[in-house]
């Protein structure tokens, strides 16, 4: 009986050891799962898309002034018509204060060179020379801020963004209002006002690499109370033609700023430059909370 007893004891001890091991293994705590890392914020590439609107474009200076004062990191500037004039000077390195000074001393005759022609009574060479003089003869790719001026191909009606080469020539093309300015000729093709295809050049800004676009709309809406006169009728015509394009562009922007400059008119605002700049400042200040809230999703 003893051998059997010894064998029984050995088996019992082995079973106890196995049972104890099983119990211990059952109490082993699982390692906590590694928490998922939050997604990194994308780096903001901020652009300002400055729309057309003739002399109401002085409001763009006030917009840029407020953005600069509040540390909004503008890396790209695109401009259509009046927006290309202000935008080119800013992108070339001019401070908002310098832009204000330039606006103060600018006279209508500085940009106007009259001619007799069925395609327009202003050549546009004076505007081209003015821009090139103010940017120091530099080409657009030499500007410290990336810049593009949007014009409309007269043959196809498509928007073309000029971001290289002669700055004055590109701005001239962008601001060549049909029947007022003669079409600008670049590379054998004729170009007219960019407002016909991209009244506020948001698409151009995105194509230049922006992922956050602040659009500035100074265009008038078609009005039932159009005043008599060549420029009033012309302004109304351009507004009607560009309404659809304007809506399409603004829908692509992250933030839209609309200075209340309609009271100034397309041409009359030239004599109210300080007023236009102030209206631009007011509109930019009102938009700052939205800009900062939306930019919080980015790093910069």
PDB file of C-alpha atoms in Angstrom, residues 69-195:
ATOM      1  CA  UNK A  69      -1.481  94.306 -36.278  1.00  0.00           C
ATOM      2  CA  UNK A  70      -3.092  91.136 -34.941  1.00  0.00           C
ATOM      3  CA  UNK A  71      -0.409  88.724 -36.071  1.00  0.00           C
ATOM      4  CA  UNK A  72      -2.439  86.904 -38.712  1.00  0.00           C
ATOM      5  CA  UNK A  73       0.314  85.144 -40.719  1.00  0.00           C
ATOM      6  CA  UNK A  74      -0.483  86.026 -44.328  1.00  0.00           C
ATOM      7  CA  UNK A  75       1.772  83.961 -46.602  1.00  0.00           C
ATOM      8  CA  UNK A  76      -0.051  84.422 -49.907  1.00  0.00           C
ATOM      9  CA  UNK A  77      -1.831  87.381 -51.495  1.00  0.00           C
ATOM     10  CA  UNK A  78      -4.011  87.142 -54.591  1.00  0.00           C
ATOM     11  CA  UNK A  79      -5.739  90.084 -56.190  1.00  0.00           C
ATOM     12  CA  UNK A  80      -8.279  90.889 -58.850  1.00  0.00           C
ATOM     13  CA  UNK A  81      -8.387  94.333 -60.466  1.00  0.00           C
ATOM     14  CA  UNK A  82      -8.176  96.900 -57.631  1.00  0.00           C
ATOM     15  CA  UNK A  83      -7.207  94.043 -55.327  1.00  0.00           C
ATOM     16  CA  UNK A  84      -4.225  93.257 -57.534  1.00  0.00           C
ATOM     17  CA  UNK A  85      -2.986  96.848 -57.267  1.00  0.00           C
ATOM     18  CA  UNK A  86      -3.037  96.905 -53.461  1.00  0.00           C
ATOM     19  CA  UNK A  87      -2.028  93.250 -53.220  1.00  0.00           C
ATOM     20  CA  UNK A  88       1.048  93.619 -55.411  1.00  0.00           C
ATOM     21  CA  UNK A  89       2.384  96.526 -53.374  1.00  0.00           C
ATOM     22  CA  UNK A  90       1.791  94.725 -50.076  1.00  0.00           C
ATOM     23  CA  UNK A  91       3.315  91.467 -51.314  1.00  0.00           C
ATOM     24  CA  UNK A  92       6.363  93.408 -52.515  1.00  0.00           C
ATOM     25  CA  UNK A  93       7.112  94.312 -48.902  1.00  0.00           C
ATOM     26  CA  UNK A  94       5.244  97.584 -48.339  1.00  0.00           C
ATOM     27  CA  UNK A  95       3.867  97.992 -44.822  1.00  0.00           C
ATOM     28  CA  UNK A  96       0.210  98.974 -44.346  1.00  0.00           C
ATOM     29  CA  UNK A  97       1.365 102.384 -43.082  1.00  0.00           C
ATOM     30  CA  UNK A  98       3.367 102.885 -46.268  1.00  0.00           C
ATOM     31  CA  UNK A  99       0.350 101.806 -48.306  1.00  0.00           C
ATOM     32  CA  UNK A 100      -1.732 104.456 -46.560  1.00  0.00           C
ATOM     33  CA  UNK A 101       0.840 107.081 -47.469  1.00  0.00           C
ATOM     34  CA  UNK A 102       0.944 105.923 -51.085  1.00  0.00           C
ATOM     35  CA  UNK A 103      -2.856 106.097 -51.226  1.00  0.00           C
ATOM     36  CA  UNK A 104      -2.821 109.623 -49.845  1.00  0.00           C
ATOM     37  CA  UNK A 105      -0.452 110.957 -52.500  1.00  0.00           C
ATOM     38  CA  UNK A 106      -1.909 108.945 -55.377  1.00  0.00           C
ATOM     39  CA  UNK A 107      -3.820 110.976 -57.929  1.00  0.00           C
ATOM     40  CA  UNK A 108      -6.153 109.781 -60.673  1.00  0.00           C
ATOM     41  CA  UNK A 109      -3.758 111.016 -63.336  1.00  0.00           C
ATOM     42  CA  UNK A 110      -0.989 108.743 -61.948  1.00  0.00           C
ATOM     43  CA  UNK A 111      -2.844 105.721 -63.330  1.00  0.00           C
ATOM     44  CA  UNK A 112      -4.612 107.157 -66.356  1.00  0.00           C
ATOM     45  CA  UNK A 113      -3.160 107.575 -69.843  1.00  0.00           C
ATOM     46  CA  UNK A 114      -5.918 108.547 -72.236  1.00  0.00           C
ATOM     47  CA  UNK A 115      -5.996 107.422 -75.835  1.00  0.00           C
ATOM     48  CA  UNK A 116      -8.395 107.314 -78.780  1.00  0.00           C
ATOM     49  CA  UNK A 117      -9.358 103.717 -79.440  1.00  0.00           C
ATOM     50  CA  UNK A 118     -12.480 101.628 -79.937  1.00  0.00           C
ATOM     51  CA  UNK A 119     -11.141  99.018 -77.499  1.00  0.00           C
ATOM     52  CA  UNK A 120     -10.749 101.414 -74.558  1.00  0.00           C
ATOM     53  CA  UNK A 121      -9.875 105.017 -73.814  1.00  0.00           C
ATOM     54  CA  UNK A 122      -7.140 104.223 -71.265  1.00  0.00           C
ATOM     55  CA  UNK A 123      -3.966 102.483 -72.418  1.00  0.00           C
ATOM     56  CA  UNK A 124      -2.918 100.977 -69.105  1.00  0.00           C
ATOM     57  CA  UNK A 125       0.793 101.649 -69.566  1.00  0.00           C
ATOM     58  CA  UNK A 126       0.706 104.307 -66.829  1.00  0.00           C
ATOM     59  CA  UNK A 127      -0.685 101.762 -64.361  1.00  0.00           C
ATOM     60  CA  UNK A 128       1.918  99.211 -65.388  1.00  0.00           C
ATOM     61  CA  UNK A 129       4.756 101.712 -64.971  1.00  0.00           C
ATOM     62  CA  UNK A 130       3.399 102.905 -61.623  1.00  0.00           C
ATOM     63  CA  UNK A 131       3.370  99.381 -60.155  1.00  0.00           C
ATOM     64  CA  UNK A 132       6.823  98.501 -61.473  1.00  0.00           C
ATOM     65  CA  UNK A 133       8.225 101.740 -60.091  1.00  0.00           C
ATOM     66  CA  UNK A 134       6.733 101.150 -56.645  1.00  0.00           C
ATOM     67  CA  UNK A 135       7.942  97.531 -56.404  1.00  0.00           C
ATOM     68  CA  UNK A 136      11.445  98.559 -57.445  1.00  0.00           C
ATOM     69  CA  UNK A 137      11.355  96.804 -60.807  1.00  0.00           C
ATOM     70  CA  UNK A 138      11.277  93.369 -59.177  1.00  0.00           C
ATOM     71  CA  UNK A 139       9.481  90.419 -60.690  1.00  0.00           C
ATOM     72  CA  UNK A 140       6.661  88.761 -58.768  1.00  0.00           C
ATOM     73  CA  UNK A 141       8.726  85.723 -57.801  1.00  0.00           C
ATOM     74  CA  UNK A 142      11.142  88.086 -56.044  1.00  0.00           C
ATOM     75  CA  UNK A 143       8.456  89.404 -53.671  1.00  0.00           C
ATOM     76  CA  UNK A 144       8.794  88.393 -49.983  1.00  0.00           C
ATOM     77  CA  UNK A 145       5.126  87.329 -49.966  1.00  0.00           C
ATOM     78  CA  UNK A 146       3.806  84.972 -52.633  1.00  0.00           C
ATOM     79  CA  UNK A 147       1.565  86.895 -55.012  1.00  0.00           C
ATOM     80  CA  UNK A 148      -0.723  86.286 -57.990  1.00  0.00           C
ATOM     81  CA  UNK A 149      -2.775  88.728 -60.058  1.00  0.00           C
ATOM     82  CA  UNK A 150      -5.881  87.303 -61.723  1.00  0.00           C
ATOM     83  CA  UNK A 151      -6.966  88.387 -65.203  1.00  0.00           C
ATOM     84  CA  UNK A 152      -9.455  86.996 -67.717  1.00  0.00           C
ATOM     85  CA  UNK A 153      -8.363  85.579 -71.057  1.00  0.00           C
ATOM     86  CA  UNK A 154     -10.337  87.625 -73.569  1.00  0.00           C
ATOM     87  CA  UNK A 155     -10.592  84.732 -76.042  1.00  0.00           C
ATOM     88  CA  UNK A 156     -11.721  81.996 -73.645  1.00  0.00           C
ATOM     89  CA  UNK A 157     -13.227  83.857 -70.689  1.00  0.00           C
ATOM     90  CA  UNK A 158     -11.132  81.761 -68.300  1.00  0.00           C
ATOM     91  CA  UNK A 159      -9.288  83.102 -65.268  1.00  0.00           C
ATOM     92  CA  UNK A 160      -5.502  83.252 -65.486  1.00  0.00           C
ATOM     93  CA  UNK A 161      -3.351  83.817 -62.402  1.00  0.00           C
ATOM     94  CA  UNK A 162      -0.027  85.519 -63.105  1.00  0.00           C
ATOM     95  CA  UNK A 163       2.536  84.800 -60.377  1.00  0.00           C
ATOM     96  CA  UNK A 164       5.826  85.208 -62.237  1.00  0.00           C
ATOM     97  CA  UNK A 165       7.448  87.907 -64.317  1.00  0.00           C
ATOM     98  CA  UNK A 166       6.522  91.550 -64.814  1.00  0.00           C
ATOM     99  CA  UNK A 167       4.389  92.675 -61.859  1.00  0.00           C
ATOM    100  CA  UNK A 168       3.114  95.839 -63.500  1.00  0.00           C
ATOM    101  CA  UNK A 169       2.072  93.990 -66.621  1.00  0.00           C
ATOM    102  CA  UNK A 170       0.162  91.378 -64.596  1.00  0.00           C
ATOM    103  CA  UNK A 171      -1.646  94.058 -62.572  1.00  0.00           C
ATOM    104  CA  UNK A 172      -2.434  95.966 -65.749  1.00  0.00           C
ATOM    105  CA  UNK A 173      -4.057  92.840 -67.200  1.00  0.00           C
ATOM    106  CA  UNK A 174      -5.980  92.180 -63.992  1.00  0.00           C
ATOM    107  CA  UNK A 175      -7.373  95.722 -63.884  1.00  0.00           C
ATOM    108  CA  UNK A 176      -8.173  96.177 -67.589  1.00  0.00           C
ATOM    109  CA  UNK A 177     -11.886  96.966 -67.301  1.00  0.00           C
ATOM    110  CA  UNK A 178     -13.490  96.219 -70.693  1.00  0.00           C
ATOM    111  CA  UNK A 179     -14.240  99.289 -72.833  1.00  0.00           C
ATOM    112  CA  UNK A 180     -12.367 101.495 -70.351  1.00  0.00           C
ATOM    113  CA  UNK A 181      -8.844 100.040 -70.524  1.00  0.00           C
ATOM    114  CA  UNK A 182      -7.421  98.556 -73.661  1.00  0.00           C
ATOM    115  CA  UNK A 183      -6.898  94.793 -73.232  1.00  0.00           C
ATOM    116  CA  UNK A 184      -3.419  93.947 -71.973  1.00  0.00           C
ATOM    117  CA  UNK A 185      -1.375  91.804 -74.351  1.00  0.00           C
ATOM    118  CA  UNK A 186       0.864  89.153 -72.767  1.00  0.00           C
ATOM    119  CA  UNK A 187       2.481  86.396 -74.785  1.00  0.00           C
ATOM    120  CA  UNK A 188       0.384  87.281 -77.796  1.00  0.00           C
ATOM    121  CA  UNK A 189      -2.914  86.871 -75.918  1.00  0.00           C
ATOM    122  CA  UNK A 190      -5.285  89.615 -74.772  1.00  0.00           C
ATOM    123  CA  UNK A 191      -6.416  89.873 -71.164  1.00  0.00           C
ATOM    124  CA  UNK A 192      -9.123  91.915 -69.448  1.00  0.00           C
ATOM    125  CA  UNK A 193     -10.352  92.513 -65.899  1.00  0.00           C
ATOM    126  CA  UNK A 194     -10.137  89.468 -63.633  1.00  0.00           C
ATOM    127  CA  UNK A 195     -13.477  90.389 -62.096  1.00  0.00           C
TER     128      UNK A 195
END
